[in-house]
XYZ file of N, CA and C in Angstrom:
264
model
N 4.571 30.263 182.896
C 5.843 29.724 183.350
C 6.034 30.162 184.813
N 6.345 29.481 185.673
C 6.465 29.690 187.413
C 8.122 30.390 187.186
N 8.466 30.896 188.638
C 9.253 31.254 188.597
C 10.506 30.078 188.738
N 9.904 29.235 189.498
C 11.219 28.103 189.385
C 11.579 27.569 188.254
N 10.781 27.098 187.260
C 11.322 27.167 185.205
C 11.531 28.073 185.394
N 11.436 29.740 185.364
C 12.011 30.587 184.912
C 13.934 30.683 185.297
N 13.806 30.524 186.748
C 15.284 30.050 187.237
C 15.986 29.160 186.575
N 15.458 28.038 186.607
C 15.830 27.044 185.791
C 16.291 27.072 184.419
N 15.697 27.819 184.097
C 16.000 28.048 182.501
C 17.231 29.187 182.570
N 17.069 30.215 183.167
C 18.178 31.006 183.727
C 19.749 30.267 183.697
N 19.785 29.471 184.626
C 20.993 29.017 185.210
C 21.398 27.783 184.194
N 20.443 26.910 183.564
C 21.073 26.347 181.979
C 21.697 27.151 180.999
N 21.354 28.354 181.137
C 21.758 29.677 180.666
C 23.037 29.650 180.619
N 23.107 30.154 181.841
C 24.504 30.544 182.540
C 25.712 29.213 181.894
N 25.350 27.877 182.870
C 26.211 26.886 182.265
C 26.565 26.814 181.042
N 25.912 27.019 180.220
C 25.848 27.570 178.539
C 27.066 28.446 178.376
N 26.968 29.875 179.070
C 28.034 30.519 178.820
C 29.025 30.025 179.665
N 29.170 29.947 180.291
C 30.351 29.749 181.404
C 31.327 28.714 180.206
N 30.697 27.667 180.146
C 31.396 26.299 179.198
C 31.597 26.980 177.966
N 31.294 27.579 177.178
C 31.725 28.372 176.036
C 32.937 28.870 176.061
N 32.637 29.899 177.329
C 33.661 30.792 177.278
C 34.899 30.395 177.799
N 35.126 29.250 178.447
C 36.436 28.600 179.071
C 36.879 27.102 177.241
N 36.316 26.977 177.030
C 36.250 26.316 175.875
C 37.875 26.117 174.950
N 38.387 27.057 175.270
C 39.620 27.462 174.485
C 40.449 27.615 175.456
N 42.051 27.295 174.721
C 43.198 27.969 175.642
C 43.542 28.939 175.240
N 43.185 29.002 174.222
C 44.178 30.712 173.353
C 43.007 31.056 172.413
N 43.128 32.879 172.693
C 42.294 33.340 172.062
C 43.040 34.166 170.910
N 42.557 34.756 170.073
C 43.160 35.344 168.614
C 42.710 36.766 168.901
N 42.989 37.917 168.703
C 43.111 39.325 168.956
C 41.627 39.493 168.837
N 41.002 39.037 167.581
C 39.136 39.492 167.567
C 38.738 38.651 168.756
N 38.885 37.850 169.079
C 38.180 36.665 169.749
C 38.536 37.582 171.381
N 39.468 38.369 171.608
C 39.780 38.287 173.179
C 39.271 39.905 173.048
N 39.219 40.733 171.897
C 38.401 41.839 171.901
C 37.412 42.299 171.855
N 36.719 41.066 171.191
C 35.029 40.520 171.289
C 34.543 40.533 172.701
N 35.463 39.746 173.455
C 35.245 39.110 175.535
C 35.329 40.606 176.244
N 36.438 41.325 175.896
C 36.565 42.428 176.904
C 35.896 43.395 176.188
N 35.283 43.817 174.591
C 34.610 44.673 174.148
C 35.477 45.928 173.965
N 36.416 45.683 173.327
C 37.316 46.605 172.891
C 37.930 46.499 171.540
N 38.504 47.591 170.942
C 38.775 47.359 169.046
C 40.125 46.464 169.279
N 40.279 45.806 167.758
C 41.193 44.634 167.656
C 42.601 45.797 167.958
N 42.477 46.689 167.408
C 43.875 47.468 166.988
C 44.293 48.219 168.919
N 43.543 48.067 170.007
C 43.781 48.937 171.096
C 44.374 47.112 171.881
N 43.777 46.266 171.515
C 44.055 45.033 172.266
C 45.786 44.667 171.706
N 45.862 44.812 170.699
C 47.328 44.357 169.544
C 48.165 45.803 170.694
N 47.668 47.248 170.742
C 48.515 48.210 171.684
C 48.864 47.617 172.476
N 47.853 47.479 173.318
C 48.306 46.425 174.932
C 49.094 45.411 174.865
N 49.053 44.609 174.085
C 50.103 43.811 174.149
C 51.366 43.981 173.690
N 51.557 44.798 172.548
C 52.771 45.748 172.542
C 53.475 46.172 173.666
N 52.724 47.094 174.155
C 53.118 48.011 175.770
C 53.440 47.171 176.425
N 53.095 45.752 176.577
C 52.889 44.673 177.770
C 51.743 44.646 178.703
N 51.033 45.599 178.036
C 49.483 45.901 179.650
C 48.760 44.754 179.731
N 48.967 43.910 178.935
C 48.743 42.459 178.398
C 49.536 41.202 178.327
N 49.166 40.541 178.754
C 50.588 39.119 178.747
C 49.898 38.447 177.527
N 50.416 38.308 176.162
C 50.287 37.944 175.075
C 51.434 36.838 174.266
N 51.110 36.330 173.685
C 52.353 35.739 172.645
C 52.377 35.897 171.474
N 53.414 36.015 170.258
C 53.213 35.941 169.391
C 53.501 34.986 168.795
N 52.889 33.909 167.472
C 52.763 32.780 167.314
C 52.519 33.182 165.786
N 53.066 31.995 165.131
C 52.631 32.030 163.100
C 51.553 31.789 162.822
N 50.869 32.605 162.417
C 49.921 33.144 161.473
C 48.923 32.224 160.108
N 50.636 31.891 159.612
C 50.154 31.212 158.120
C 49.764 32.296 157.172
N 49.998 33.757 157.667
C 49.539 34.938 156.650
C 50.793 35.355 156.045
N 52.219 34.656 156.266
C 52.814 36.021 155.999
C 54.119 35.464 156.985
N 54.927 36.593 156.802
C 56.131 36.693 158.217
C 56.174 37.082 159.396
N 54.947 37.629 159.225
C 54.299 38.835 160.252
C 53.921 37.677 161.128
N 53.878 37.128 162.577
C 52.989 36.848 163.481
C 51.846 37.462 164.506
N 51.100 36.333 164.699
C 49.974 37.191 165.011
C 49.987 36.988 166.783
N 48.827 37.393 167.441
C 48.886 37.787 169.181
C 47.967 36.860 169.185
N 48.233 36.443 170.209
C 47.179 35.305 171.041
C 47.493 35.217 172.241
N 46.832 34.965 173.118
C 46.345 35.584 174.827
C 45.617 33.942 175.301
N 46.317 33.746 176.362
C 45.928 32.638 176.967
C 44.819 32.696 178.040
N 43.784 31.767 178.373
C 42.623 31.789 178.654
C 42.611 32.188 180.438
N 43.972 32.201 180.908
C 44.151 32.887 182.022
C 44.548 33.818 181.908
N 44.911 34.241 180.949
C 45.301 35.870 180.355
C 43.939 36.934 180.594
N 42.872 36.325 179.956
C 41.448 36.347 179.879
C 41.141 36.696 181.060
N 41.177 35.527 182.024
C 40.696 35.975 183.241
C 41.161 37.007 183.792
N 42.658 37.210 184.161
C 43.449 37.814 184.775
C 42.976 39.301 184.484
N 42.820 39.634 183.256
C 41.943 40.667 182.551
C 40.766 41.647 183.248
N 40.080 40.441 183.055
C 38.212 40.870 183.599
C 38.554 40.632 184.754
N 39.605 40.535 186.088
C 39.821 40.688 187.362
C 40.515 41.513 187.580
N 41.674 41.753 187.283
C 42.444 42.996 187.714
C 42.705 43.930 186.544
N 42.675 44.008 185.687
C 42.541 44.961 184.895
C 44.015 44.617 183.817
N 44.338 46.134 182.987
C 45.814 46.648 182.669
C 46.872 46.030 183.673
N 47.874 45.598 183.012
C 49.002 45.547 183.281
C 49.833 47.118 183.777
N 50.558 47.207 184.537
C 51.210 48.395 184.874
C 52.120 49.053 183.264
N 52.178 50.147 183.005
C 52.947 50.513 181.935
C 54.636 50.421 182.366
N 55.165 49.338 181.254
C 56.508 48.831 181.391
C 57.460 50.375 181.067
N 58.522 50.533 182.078
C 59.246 52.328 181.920
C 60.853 51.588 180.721
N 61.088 52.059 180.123
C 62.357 51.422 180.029
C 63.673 51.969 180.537
């Protein structure tokens, strides 16, 4: 294999993920803890605290609603980090 297929095959790669991962508008607590590689229960904290811009939305489990994080939420994330901790 030359290195230009090897590139090539590389960067079909890439487009691969890139289109995956924009794929969605809203992600579900595993799904956005899976992306940043963190436990479901520290991502559900953050959005508690607010270190996270999250919504909560019905479930269908229950009364309880669940967190979901919008796909610029995502980004905003893997670019600048935590949200500042809200003082009350």
């Amino acid at each position: 294999m030359t290195l230009d297929e090897r590139l090539e095959k590389i960067e079909a790669l890439l487009v691969t993920l890139v289109e995956r991962q924009t794929a969605k508008d809203f992600y579900e607590v595993e799904e956005f803890a899976r992306l940043v590689g963190k436990a479901c229960f520290t991502v559900r904290e953050w959005a508690r605290l607010g270190r996270i811009n999250g919504q909560k939305r019905g479930s269908g489990r229950g009364a309880h609603a669940a967190w979901v994080f919008s796909h610029s939420e995502l980004v905003r994330y893997q670019r600048d980090g935590l949200l500042p901790l809200r003082r009350p």
